[in-house]
Backbone as numpy.savetxt, mean C-alpha at the origin, in Angstrom:
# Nx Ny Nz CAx CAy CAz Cx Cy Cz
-7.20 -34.73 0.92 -5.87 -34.92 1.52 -5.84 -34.28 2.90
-5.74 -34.91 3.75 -5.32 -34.80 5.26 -4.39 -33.72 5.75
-3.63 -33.01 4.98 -2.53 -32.51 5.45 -2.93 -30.96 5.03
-4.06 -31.24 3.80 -4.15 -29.42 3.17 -4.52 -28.74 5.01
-4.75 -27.54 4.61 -4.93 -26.67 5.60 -5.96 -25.50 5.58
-7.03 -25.58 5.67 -7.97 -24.72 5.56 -7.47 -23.11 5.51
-8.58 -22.49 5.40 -7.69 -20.78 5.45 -7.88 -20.01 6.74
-9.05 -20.93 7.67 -8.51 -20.23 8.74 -7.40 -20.73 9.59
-6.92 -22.08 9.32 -6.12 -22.78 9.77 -4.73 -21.98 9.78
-4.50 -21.76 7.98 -3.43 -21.06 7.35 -3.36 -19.81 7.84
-4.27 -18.92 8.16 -3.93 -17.75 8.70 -3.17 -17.61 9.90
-4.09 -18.55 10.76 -3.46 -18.69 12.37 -1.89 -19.15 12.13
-1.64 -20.15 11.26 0.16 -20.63 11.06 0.98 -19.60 10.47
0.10 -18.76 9.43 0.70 -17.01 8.96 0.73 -15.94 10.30
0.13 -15.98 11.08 0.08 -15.30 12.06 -0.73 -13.95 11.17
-1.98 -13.96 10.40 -2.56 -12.95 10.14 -4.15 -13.41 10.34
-4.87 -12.34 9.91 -6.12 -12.39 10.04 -7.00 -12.64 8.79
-7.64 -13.33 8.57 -8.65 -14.30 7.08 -8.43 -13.01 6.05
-8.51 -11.67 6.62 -8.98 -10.53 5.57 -7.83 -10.77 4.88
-6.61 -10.21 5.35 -5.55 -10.20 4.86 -5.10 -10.91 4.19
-5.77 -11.97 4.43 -4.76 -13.56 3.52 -5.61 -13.76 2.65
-6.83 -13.50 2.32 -7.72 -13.39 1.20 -7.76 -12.34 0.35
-7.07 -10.83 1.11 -6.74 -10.30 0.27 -5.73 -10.23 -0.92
-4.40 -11.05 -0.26 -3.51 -11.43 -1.07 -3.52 -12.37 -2.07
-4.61 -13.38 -1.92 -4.90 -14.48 -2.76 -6.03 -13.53 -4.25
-6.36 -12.57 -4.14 -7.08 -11.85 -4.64 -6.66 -11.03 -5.41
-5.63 -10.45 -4.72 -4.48 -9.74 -5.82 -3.90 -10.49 -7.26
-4.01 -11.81 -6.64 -3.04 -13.26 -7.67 -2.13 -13.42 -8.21
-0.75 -13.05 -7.24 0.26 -12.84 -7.43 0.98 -13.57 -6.48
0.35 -14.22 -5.46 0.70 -15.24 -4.54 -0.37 -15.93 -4.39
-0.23 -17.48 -4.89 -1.94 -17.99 -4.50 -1.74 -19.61 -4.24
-2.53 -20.29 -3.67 -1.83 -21.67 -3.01 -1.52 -22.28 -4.06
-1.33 -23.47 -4.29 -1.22 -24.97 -4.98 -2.54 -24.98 -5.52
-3.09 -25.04 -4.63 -4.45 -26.49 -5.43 -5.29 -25.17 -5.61
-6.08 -25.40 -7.12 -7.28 -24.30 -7.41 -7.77 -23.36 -6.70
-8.02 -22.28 -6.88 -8.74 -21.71 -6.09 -9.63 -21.53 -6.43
-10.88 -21.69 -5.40 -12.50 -21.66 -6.06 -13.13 -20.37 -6.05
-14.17 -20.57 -5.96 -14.47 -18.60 -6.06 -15.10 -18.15 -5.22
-15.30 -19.29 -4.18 -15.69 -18.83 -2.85 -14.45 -19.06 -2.08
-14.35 -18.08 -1.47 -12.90 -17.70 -1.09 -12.23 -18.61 0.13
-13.91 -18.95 0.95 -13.93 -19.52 2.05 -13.38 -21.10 1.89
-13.76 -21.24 0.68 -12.85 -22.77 0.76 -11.81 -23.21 0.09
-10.96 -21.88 0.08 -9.55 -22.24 -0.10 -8.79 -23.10 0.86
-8.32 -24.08 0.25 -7.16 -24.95 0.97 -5.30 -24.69 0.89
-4.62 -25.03 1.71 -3.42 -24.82 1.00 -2.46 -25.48 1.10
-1.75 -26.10 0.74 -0.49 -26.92 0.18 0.02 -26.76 1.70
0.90 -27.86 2.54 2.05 -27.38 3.51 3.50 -26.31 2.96
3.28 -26.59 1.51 4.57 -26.02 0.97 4.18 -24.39 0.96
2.96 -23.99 0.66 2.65 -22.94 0.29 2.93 -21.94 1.42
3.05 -22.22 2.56 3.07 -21.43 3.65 4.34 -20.88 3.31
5.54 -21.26 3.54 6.61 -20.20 3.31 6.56 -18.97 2.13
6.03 -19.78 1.06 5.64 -18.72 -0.19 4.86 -17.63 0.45
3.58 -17.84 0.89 2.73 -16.89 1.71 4.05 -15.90 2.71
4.69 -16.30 3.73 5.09 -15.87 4.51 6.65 -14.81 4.20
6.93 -15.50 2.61 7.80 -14.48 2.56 6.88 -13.15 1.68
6.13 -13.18 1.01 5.16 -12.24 0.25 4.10 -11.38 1.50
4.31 -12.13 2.72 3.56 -11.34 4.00 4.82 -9.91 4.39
5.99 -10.71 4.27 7.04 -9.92 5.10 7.25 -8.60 3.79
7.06 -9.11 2.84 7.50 -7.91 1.46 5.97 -6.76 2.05
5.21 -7.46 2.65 3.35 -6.13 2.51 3.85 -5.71 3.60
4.68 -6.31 4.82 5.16 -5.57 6.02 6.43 -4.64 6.02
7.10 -4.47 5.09 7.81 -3.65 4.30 9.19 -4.16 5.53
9.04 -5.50 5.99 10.05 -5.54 6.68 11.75 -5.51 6.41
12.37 -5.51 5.51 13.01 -4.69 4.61 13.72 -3.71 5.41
12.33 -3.23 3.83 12.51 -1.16 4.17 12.90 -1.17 5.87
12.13 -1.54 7.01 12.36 -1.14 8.26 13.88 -1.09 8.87
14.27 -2.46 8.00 15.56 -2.20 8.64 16.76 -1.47 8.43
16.29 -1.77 6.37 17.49 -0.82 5.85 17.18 0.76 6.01
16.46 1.11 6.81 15.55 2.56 6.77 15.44 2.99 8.02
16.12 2.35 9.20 15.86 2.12 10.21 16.37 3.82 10.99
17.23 4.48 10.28 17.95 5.96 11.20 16.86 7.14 10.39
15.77 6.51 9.56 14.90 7.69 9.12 13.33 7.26 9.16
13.31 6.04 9.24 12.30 5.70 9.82 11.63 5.57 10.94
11.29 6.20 11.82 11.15 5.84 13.37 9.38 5.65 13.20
8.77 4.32 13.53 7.79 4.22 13.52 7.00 4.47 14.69
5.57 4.63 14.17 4.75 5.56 15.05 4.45 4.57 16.24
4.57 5.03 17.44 4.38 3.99 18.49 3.33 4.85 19.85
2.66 6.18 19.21 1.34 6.16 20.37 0.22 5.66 20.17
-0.48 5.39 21.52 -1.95 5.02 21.51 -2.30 4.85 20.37
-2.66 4.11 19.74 -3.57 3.89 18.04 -2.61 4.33 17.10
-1.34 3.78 17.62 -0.49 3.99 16.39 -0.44 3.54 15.34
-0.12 4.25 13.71 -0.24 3.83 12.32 0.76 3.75 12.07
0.69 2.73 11.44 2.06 1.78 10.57 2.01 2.18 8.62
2.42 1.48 7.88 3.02 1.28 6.65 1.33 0.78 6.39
0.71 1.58 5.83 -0.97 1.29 5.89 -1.03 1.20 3.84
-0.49 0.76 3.02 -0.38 0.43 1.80 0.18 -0.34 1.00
0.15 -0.41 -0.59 0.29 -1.43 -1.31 1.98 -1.86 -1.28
2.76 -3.39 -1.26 4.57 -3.01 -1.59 4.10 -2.52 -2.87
3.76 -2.46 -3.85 3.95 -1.37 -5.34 4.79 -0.02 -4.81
4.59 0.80 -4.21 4.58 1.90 -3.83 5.64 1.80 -3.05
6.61 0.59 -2.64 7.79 0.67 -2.12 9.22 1.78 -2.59
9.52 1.55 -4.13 9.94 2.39 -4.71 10.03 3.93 -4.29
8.61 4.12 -4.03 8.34 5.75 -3.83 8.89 6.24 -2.77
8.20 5.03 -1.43 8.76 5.38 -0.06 9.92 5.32 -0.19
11.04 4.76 -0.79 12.71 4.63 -0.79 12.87 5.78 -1.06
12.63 5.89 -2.23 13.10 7.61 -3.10 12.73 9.30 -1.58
11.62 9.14 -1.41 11.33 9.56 -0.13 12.49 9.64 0.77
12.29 8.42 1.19 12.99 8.32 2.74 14.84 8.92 2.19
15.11 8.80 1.20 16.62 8.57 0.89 16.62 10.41 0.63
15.71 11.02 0.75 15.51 12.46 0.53 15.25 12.92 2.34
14.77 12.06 3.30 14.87 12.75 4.53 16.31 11.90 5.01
16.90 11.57 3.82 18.67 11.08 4.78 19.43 12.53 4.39
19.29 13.23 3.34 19.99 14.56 2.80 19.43 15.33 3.89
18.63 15.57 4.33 18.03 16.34 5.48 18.92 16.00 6.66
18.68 14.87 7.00 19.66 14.37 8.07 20.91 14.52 8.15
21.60 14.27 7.54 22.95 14.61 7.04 23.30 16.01 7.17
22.55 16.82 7.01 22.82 18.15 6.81 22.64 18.70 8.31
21.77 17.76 9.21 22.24 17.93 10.76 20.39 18.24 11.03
19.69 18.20 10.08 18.31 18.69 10.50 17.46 16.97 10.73
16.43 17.15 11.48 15.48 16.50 12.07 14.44 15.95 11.13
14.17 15.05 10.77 13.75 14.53 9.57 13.64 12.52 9.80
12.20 12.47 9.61 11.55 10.84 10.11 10.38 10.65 9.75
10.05 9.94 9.03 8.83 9.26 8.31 8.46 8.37 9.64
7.11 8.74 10.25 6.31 8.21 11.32 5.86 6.89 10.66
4.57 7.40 9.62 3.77 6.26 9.49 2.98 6.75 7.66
2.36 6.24 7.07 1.78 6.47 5.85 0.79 5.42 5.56
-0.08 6.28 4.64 -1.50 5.10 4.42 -1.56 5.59 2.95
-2.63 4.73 2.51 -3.59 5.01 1.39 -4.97 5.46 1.34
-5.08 6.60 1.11 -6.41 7.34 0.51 -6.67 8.04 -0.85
-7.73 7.91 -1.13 -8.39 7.84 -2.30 -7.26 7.57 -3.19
-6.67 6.49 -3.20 -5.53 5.94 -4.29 -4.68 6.61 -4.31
-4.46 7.09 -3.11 -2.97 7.70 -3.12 -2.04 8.19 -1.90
-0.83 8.32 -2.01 -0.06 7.88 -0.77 -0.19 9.11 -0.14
-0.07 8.79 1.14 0.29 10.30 2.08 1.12 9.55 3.17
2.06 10.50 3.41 3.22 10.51 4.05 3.08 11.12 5.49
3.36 10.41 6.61 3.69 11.49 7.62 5.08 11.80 8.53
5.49 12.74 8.79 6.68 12.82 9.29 6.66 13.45 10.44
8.60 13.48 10.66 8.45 14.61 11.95 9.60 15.27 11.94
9.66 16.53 11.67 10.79 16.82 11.30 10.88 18.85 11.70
12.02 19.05 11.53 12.30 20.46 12.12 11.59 21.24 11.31
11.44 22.20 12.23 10.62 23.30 11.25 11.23 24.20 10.00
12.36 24.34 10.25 13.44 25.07 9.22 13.69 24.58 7.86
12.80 22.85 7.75 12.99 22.05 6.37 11.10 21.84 5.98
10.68 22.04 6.94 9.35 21.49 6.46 8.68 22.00 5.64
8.74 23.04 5.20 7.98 23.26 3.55 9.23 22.42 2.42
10.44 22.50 2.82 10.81 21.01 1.98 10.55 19.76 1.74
10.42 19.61 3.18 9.74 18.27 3.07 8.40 18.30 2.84
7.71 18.92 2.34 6.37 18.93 2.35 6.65 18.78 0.55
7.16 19.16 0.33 7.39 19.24 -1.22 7.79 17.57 -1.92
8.86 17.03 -1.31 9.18 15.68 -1.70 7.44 15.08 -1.45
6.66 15.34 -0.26 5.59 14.60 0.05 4.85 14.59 -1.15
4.45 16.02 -1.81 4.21 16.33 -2.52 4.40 14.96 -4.05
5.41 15.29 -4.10 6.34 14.47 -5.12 5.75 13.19 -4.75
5.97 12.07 -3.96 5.92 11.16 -3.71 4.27 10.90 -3.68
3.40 11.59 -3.56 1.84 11.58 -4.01 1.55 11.57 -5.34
2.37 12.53 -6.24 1.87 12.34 -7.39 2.50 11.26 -7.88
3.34 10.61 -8.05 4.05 9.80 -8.66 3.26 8.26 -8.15
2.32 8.13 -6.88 1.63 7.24 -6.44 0.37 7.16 -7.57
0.05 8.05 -7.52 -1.02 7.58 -8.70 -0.95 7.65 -10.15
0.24 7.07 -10.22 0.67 6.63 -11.61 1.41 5.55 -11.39
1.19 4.58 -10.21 2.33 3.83 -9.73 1.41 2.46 -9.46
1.22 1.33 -9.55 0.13 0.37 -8.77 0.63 -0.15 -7.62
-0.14 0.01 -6.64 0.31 0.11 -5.40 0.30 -1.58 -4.97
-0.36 -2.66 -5.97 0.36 -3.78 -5.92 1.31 -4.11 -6.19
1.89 -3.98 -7.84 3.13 -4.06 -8.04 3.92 -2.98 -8.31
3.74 -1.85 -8.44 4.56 -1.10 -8.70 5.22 -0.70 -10.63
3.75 -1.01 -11.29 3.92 -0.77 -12.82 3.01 0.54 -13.16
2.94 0.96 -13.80 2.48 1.89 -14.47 1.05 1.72 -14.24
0.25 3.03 -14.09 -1.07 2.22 -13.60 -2.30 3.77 -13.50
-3.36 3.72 -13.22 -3.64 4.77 -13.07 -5.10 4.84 -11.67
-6.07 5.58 -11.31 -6.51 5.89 -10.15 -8.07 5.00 -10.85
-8.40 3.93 -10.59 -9.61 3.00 -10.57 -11.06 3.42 -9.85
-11.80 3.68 -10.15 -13.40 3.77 -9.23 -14.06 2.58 -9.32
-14.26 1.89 -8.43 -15.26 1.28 -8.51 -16.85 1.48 -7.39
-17.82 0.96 -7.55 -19.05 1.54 -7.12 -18.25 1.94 -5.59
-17.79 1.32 -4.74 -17.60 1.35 -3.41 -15.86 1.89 -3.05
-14.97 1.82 -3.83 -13.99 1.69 -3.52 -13.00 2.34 -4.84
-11.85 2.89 -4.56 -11.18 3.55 -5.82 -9.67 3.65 -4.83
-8.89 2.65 -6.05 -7.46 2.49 -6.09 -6.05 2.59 -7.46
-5.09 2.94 -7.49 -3.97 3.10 -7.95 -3.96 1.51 -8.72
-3.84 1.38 -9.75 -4.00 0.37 -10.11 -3.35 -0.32 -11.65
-2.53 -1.05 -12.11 -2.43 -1.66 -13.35 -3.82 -2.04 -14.12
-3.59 -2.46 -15.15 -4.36 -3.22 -15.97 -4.55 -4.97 -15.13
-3.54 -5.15 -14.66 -3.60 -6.45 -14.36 -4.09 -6.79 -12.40
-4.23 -5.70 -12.26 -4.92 -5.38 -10.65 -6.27 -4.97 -10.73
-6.67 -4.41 -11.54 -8.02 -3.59 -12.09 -8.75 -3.93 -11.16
-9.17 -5.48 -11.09 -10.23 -6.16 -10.58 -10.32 -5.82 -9.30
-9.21 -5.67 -8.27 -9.66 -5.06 -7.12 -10.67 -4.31 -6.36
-11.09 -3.26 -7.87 -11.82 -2.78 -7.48 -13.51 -3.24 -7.64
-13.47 -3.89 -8.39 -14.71 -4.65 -8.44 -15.47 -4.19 -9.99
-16.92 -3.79 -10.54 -16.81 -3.79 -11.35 -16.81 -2.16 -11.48
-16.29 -1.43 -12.18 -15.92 -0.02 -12.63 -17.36 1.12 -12.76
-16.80 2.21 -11.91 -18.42 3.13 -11.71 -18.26 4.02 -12.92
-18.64 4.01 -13.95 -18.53 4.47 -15.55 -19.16 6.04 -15.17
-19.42 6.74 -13.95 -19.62 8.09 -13.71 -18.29 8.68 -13.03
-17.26 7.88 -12.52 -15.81 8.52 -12.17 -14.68 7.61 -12.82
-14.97 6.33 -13.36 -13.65 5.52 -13.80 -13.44 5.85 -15.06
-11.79 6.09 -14.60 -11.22 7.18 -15.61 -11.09 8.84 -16.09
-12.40 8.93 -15.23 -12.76 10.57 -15.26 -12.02 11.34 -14.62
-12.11 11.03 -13.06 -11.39 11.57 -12.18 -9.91 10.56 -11.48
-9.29 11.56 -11.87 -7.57 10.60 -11.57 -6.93 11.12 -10.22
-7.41 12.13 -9.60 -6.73 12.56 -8.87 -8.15 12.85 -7.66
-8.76 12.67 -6.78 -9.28 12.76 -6.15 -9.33 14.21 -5.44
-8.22 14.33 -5.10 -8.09 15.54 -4.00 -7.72 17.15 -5.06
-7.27 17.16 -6.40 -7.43 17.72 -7.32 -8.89 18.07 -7.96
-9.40 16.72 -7.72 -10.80 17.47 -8.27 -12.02 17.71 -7.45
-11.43 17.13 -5.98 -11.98 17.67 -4.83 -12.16 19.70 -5.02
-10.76 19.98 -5.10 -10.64 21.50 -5.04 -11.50 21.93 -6.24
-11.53 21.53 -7.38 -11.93 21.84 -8.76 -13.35 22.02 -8.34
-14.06 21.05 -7.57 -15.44 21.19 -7.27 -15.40 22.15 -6.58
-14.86 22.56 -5.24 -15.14 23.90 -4.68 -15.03 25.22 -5.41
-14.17 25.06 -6.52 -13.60 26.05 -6.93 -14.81 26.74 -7.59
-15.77 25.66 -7.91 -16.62 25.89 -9.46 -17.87 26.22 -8.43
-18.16 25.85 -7.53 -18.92 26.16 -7.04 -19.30 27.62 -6.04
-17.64 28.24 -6.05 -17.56 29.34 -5.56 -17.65 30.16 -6.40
């Protein structure tokens, strides 16, 4: 059929880049019309499918959150600036968060979520905020990390911290695969990365 649309075609009309749009088809929670094969490269896609794609693009751009979030959110805008660098699963968390630097605000203090990513399966937060709250706010951060790795940072179900040989993520039962096939010397063992980061120094001191 004449009209499908290849995936690099589809990306350029998404306005994203092949990674991204293969990553989402991978997740499989948004995926075209017609079969998808298992070489990724020759996915085709429906004309219809594009809006589906494009509203499930705007939910990973947390475009949303930006607006309704917009007097505590001030996003990071120097040289090599970082954006919303993780799963929507983990949307939830950032709300609960951000709705904790509006009590800050309110109270007349300085308080703004820059930018946040994902490492070793789990969220980290960055802010900018007065000095007179920041071991508070360091505490919600706190909060909002642990509750990430029990959270799947695709959808946002119950889930726990995945290894696989190359890569280790926050994850459901029904995301698992992300990680590829499971390194049976940390999957499951270690749930918390940066917890048993310290545990190793500890033992070794």
């Amino acid at each position: 059929m004449s009209d499908l649309l290849t995936l690099r075609e589809a990306a350029d009309v998404l306005g994203v880049d092949v990674v991204t749009l293969v990553h989402v088809i991978d997740v499989g929670d948004t995926i075209p019309t017609p079969p998808v094969p298992k070489d990724f490269k020759d996915v085709v896609f429906a004309p219809d499918d594009i809006e589906r794609f494009q509203i499930e693009l705007r939910r990973r751009r947390f475009e949303d959150f930006k607006t309704e979030y917009a007097d505590v959110f001030q996003e990071d805008d120097a040289p090599g600036a970082r954006h919303l660098e993780f799963g929507p699963g983990w949307l939830g968390i950032l709300m609960e968060f951000c709705d904790g630097l509006r009590e800050f605000q309110n109270a007349g203090y300085r308080a703004r979520l820059r930018w946040g990513k994902e490492k070793f399966g789990a969220l980290r937060l960055f802010t900018d905020c007065a000095d007179e709250i920041a071991a508070y706010v360091g505490e919600r951060r706190g909060i909002a990390y642990g509750k990430s790795l029990r959270t799947c940072q695709e959808c946002g179900e119950p889930a726990r911290l995945r290894f696989g040989h190359s890569i280790c993520l926050t994850l459901c039962d029904r995301h698992k695969h992300l990680v590829g096939e499971p390194d049976p010397s940390r999957d499951g063992i270690i749930l918390d990365v940066d917890a048993w980061s310290r545990q190793q120094r500890g033992d070794q001191g």
